[in-house]
PDB file of C-alpha atoms in Angstrom:
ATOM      1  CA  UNK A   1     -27.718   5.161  37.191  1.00 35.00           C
ATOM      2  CA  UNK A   2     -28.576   3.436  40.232  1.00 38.00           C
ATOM      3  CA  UNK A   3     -31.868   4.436  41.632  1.00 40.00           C
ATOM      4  CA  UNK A   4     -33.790   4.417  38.353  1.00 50.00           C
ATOM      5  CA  UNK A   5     -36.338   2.290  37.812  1.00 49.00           C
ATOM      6  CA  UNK A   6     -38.554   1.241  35.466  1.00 53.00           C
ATOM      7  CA  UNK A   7     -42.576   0.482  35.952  1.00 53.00           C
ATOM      8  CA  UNK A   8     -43.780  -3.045  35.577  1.00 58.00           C
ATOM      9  CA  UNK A   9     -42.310  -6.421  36.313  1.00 83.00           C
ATOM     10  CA  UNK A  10     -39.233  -8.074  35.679  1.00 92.00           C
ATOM     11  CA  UNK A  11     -36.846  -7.443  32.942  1.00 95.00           C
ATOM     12  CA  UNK A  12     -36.467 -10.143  30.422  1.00 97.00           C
ATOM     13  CA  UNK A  13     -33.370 -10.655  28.096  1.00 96.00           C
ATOM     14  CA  UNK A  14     -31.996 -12.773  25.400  1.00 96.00           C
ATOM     15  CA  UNK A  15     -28.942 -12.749  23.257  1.00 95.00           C
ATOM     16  CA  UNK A  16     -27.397 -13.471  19.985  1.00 94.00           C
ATOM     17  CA  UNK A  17     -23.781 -13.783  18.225  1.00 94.00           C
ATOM     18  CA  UNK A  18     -23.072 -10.602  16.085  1.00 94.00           C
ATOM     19  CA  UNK A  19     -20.039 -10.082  14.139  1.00 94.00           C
ATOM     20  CA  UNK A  20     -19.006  -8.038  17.414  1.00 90.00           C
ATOM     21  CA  UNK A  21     -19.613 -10.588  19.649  1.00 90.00           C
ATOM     22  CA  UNK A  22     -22.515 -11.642  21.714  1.00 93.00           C
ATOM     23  CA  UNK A  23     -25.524  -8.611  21.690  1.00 94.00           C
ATOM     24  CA  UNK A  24     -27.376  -9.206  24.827  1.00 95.00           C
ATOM     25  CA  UNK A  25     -30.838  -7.295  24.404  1.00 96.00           C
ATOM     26  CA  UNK A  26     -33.797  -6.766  27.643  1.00 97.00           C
ATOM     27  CA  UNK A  27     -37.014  -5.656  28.035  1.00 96.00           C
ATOM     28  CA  UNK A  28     -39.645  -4.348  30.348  1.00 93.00           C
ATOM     29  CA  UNK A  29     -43.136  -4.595  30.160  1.00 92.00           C
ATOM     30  CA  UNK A  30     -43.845  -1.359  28.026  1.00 92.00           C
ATOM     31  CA  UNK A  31     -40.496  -2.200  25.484  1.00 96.00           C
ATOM     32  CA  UNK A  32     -36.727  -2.625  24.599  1.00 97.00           C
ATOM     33  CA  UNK A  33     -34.757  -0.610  27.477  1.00 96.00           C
ATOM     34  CA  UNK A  34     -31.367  -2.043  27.176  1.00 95.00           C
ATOM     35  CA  UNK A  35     -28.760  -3.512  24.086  1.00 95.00           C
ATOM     36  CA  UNK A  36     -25.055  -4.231  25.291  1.00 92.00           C
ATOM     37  CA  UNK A  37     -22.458  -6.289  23.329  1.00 85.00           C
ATOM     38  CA  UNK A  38     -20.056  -5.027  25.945  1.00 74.00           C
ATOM     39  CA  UNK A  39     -20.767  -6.842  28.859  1.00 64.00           C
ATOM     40  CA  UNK A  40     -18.235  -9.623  28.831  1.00 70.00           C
ATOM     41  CA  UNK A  41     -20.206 -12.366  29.538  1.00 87.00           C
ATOM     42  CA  UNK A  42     -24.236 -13.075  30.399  1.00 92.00           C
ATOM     43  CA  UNK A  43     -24.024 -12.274  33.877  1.00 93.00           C
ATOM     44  CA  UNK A  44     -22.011  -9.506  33.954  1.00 92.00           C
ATOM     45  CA  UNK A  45     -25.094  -8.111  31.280  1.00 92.00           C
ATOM     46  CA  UNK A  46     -27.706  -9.282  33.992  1.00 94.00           C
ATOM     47  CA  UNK A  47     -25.643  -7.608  36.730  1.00 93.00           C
ATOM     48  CA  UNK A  48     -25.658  -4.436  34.968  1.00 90.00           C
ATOM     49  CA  UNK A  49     -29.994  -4.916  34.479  1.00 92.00           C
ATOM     50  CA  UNK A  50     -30.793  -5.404  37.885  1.00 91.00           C
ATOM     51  CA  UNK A  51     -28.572  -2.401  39.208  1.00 91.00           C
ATOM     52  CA  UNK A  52     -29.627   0.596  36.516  1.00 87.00           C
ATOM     53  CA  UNK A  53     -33.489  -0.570  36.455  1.00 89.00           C
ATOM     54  CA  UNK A  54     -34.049  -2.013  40.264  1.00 88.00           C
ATOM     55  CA  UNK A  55     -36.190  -4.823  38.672  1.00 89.00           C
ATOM     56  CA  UNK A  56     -35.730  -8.863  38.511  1.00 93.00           C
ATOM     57  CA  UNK A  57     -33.920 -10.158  35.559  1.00 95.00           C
ATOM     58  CA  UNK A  58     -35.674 -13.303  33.867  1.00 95.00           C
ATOM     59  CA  UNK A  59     -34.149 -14.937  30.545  1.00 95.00           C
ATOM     60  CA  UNK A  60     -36.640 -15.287  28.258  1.00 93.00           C
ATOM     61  CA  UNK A  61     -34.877 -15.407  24.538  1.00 85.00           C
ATOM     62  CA  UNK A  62     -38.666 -16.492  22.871  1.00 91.00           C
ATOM     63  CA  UNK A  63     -40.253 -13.141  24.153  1.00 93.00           C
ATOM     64  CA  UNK A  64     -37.788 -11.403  22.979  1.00 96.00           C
ATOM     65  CA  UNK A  65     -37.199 -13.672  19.416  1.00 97.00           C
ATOM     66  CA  UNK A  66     -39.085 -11.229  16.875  1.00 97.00           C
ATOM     67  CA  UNK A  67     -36.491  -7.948  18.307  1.00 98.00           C
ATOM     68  CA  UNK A  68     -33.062 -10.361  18.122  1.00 98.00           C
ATOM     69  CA  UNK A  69     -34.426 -11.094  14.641  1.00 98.00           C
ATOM     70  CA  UNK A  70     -33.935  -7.593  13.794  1.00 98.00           C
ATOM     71  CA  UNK A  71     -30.674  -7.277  14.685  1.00 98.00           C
ATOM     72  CA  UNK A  72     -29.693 -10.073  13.056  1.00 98.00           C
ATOM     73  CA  UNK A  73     -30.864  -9.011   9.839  1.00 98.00           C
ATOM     74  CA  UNK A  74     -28.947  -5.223  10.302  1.00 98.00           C
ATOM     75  CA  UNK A  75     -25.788  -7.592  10.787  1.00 97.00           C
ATOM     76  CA  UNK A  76     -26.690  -9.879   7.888  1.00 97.00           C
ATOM     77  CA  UNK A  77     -27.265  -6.007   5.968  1.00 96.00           C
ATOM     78  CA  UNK A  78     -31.287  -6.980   5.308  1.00 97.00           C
ATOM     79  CA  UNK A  79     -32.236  -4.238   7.748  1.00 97.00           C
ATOM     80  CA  UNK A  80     -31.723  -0.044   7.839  1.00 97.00           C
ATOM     81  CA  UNK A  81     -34.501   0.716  10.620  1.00 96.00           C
ATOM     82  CA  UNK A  82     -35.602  -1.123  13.791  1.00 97.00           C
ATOM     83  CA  UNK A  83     -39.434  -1.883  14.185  1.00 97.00           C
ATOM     84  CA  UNK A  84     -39.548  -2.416  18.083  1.00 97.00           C
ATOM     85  CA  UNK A  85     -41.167  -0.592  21.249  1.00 97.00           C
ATOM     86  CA  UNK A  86     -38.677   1.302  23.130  1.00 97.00           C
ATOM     87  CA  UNK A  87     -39.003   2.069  26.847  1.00 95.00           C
ATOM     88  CA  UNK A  88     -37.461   5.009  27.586  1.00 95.00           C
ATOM     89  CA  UNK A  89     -38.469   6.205  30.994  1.00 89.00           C
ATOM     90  CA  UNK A  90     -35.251   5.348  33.264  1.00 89.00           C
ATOM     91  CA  UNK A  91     -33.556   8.292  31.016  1.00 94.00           C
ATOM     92  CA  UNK A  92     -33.537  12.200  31.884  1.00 96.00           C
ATOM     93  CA  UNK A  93     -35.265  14.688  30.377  1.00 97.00           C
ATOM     94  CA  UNK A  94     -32.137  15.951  28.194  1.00 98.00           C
ATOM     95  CA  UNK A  95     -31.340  12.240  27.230  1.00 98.00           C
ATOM     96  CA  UNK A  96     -34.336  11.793  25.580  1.00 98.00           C
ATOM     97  CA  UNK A  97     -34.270  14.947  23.624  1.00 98.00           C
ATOM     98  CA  UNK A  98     -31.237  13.519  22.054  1.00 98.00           C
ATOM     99  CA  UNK A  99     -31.860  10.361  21.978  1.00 98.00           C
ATOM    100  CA  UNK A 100     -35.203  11.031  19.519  1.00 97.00           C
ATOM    101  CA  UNK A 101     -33.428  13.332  17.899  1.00 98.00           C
ATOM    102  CA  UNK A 102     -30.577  10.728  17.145  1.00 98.00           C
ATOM    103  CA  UNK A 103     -32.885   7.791  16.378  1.00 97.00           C
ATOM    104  CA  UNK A 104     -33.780   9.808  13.507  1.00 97.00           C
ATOM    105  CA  UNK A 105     -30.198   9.726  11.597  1.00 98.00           C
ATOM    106  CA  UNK A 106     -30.631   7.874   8.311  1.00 97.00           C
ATOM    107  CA  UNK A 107     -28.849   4.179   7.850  1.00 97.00           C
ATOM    108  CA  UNK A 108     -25.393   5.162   6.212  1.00 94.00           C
ATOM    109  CA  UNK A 109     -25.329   8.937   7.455  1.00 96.00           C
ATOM    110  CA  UNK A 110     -23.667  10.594   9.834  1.00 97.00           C
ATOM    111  CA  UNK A 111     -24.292  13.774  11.555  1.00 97.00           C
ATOM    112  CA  UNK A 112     -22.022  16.148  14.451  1.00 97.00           C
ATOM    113  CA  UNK A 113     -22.766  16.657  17.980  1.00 97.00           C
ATOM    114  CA  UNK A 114     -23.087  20.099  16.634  1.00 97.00           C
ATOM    115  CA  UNK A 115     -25.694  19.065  15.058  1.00 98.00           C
ATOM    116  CA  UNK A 116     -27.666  17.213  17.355  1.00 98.00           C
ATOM    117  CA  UNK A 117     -27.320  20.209  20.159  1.00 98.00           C
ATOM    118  CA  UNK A 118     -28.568  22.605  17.525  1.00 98.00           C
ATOM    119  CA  UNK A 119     -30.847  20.349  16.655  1.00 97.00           C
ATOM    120  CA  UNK A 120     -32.572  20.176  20.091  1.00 98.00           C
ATOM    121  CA  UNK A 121     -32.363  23.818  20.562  1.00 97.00           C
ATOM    122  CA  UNK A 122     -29.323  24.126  22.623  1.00 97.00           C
ATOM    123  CA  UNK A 123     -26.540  25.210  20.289  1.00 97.00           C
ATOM    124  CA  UNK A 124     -23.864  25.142  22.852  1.00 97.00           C
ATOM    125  CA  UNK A 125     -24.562  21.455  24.119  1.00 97.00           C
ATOM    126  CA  UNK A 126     -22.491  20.107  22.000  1.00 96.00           C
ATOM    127  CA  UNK A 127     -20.336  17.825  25.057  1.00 95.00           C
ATOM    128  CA  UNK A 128     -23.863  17.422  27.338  1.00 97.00           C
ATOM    129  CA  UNK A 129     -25.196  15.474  23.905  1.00 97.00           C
ATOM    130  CA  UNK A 130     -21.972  13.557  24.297  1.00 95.00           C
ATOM    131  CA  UNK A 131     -22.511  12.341  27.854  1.00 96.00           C
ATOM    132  CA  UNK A 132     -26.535  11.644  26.581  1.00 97.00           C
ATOM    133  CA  UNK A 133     -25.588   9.528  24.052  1.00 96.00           C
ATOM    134  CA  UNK A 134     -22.506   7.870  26.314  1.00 93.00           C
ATOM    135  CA  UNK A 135     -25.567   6.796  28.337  1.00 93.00           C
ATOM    136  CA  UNK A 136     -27.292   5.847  25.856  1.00 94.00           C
ATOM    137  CA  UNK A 137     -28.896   2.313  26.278  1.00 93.00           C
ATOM    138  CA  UNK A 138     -29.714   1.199  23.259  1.00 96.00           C
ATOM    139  CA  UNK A 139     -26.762   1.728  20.665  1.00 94.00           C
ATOM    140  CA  UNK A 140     -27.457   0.705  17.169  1.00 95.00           C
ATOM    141  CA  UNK A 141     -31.019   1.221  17.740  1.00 97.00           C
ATOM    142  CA  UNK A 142     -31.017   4.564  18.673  1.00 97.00           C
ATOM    143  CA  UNK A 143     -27.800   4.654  16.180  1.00 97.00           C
ATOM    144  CA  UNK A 144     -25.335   7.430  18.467  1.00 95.00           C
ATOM    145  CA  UNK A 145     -22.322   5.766  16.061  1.00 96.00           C
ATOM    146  CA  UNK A 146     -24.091   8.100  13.504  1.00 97.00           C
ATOM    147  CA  UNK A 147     -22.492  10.600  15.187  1.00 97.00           C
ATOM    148  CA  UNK A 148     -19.263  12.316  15.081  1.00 95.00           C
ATOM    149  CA  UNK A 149     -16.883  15.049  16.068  1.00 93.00           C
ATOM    150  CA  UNK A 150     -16.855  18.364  14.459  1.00 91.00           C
ATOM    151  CA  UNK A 151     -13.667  17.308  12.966  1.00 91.00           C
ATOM    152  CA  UNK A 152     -15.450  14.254  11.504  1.00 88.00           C
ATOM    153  CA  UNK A 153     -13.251  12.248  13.899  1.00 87.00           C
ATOM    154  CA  UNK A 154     -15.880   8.876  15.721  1.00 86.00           C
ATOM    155  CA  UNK A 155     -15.374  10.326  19.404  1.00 84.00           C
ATOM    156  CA  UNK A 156     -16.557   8.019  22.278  1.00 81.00           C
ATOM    157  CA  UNK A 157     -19.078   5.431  21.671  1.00 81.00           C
ATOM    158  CA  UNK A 158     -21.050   3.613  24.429  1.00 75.00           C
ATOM    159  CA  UNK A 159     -21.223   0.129  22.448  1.00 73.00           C
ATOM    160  CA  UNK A 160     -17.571  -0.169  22.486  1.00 77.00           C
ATOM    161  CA  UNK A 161     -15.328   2.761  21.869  1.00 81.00           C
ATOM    162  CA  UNK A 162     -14.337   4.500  18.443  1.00 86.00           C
ATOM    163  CA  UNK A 163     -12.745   0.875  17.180  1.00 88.00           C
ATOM    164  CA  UNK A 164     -16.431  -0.529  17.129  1.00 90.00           C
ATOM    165  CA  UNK A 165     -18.073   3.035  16.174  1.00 92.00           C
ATOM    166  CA  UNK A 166     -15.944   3.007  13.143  1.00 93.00           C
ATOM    167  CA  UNK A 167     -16.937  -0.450  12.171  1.00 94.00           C
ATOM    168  CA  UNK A 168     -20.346  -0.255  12.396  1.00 96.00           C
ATOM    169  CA  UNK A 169     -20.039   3.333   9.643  1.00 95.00           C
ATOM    170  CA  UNK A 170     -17.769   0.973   7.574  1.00 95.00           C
ATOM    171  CA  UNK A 171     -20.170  -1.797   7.317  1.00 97.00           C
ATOM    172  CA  UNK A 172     -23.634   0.932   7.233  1.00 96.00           C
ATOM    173  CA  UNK A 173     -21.562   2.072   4.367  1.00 93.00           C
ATOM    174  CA  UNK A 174     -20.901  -1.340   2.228  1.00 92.00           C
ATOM    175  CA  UNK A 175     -24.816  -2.181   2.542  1.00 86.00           C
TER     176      UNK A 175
END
């Protein structure tokens, strides 16, 4: 979403290797507003930063050490929940409705896009709470592979595709 920005100063990132590849996580000033293990390489990541947020991009792994911790220890299958500030103003108003609706699916549970649009009120929302969570920015944090077709079926998944939503409810599911 070109355009939106966040307040405050420059973004800062770090990464770390995951079992599905290198997880590139940034932050602004007031939290965690991105997580990617998409972007092919550290640029391409820092590319992506500067364009959706209109802000600097600054490494800065240290800052960021006690949140990359965390997701090491989901991968390692020592962690259910995330304990981090999120920053969630560069999303719309019907993003974030399910987006917090979303972050609050259990480790190891799944729930429909049904269930999410009735869940925010809007019954029939069922494919606009598809697009929200395709944009979603922070997969696995605010956990949108929790969530499936009516048909039980993975559907799209903006960490990856279906190949990687299905692995991450395989290995939620072992722990």
């Amino acid at each position: 979403m070109p355009g939106r920005t966040l307040s405050g100063e420059s973004i800062l990132y770090g990464g770390l290797d995951s079992p599905l590849g290198r997880v590139w996580l940034a932050s602004s000033p007031a939290g965690i507003c991105a997580l990617s293990w998409t972007s092919q390489d550290e640029n391409s990541f820092c590319e992506w930063l500067h364009r959706r947020f209109a802000r600097e991009v600054q490494p800065n792994a240290r800052t960021l050490r006690p949140y990359l911790q965390q997701i090491s220890e989901y991968f390692q299958g020592r962690r259910t929940r995330f304990d981090m500030p999120l920053n969630l103003e560069a999303v719309s108003a019907f993003d974030l409705l399910v987006l917090r609706r979303t972050a609050r699916i259990p480790f190891g549970k799944t729930v429909t896009y049904g269930e999410i649009a009735k869940g925010i009120g809007r019954p029939k929302a069922s494919r606009a709470v598809g697009g929200a969570l395709g944009r979603n920015p922070l997969p696995l944090i605010i956990p949108c592979h929790r969530v499936l077709t009516s048909q039980g079926k993975p559907g799209g998944f903006s960490g990856g595709g279906p190949a990687v939503k299905q692995w991450l409810l395989r290995f939620e599911k072992a722990v």
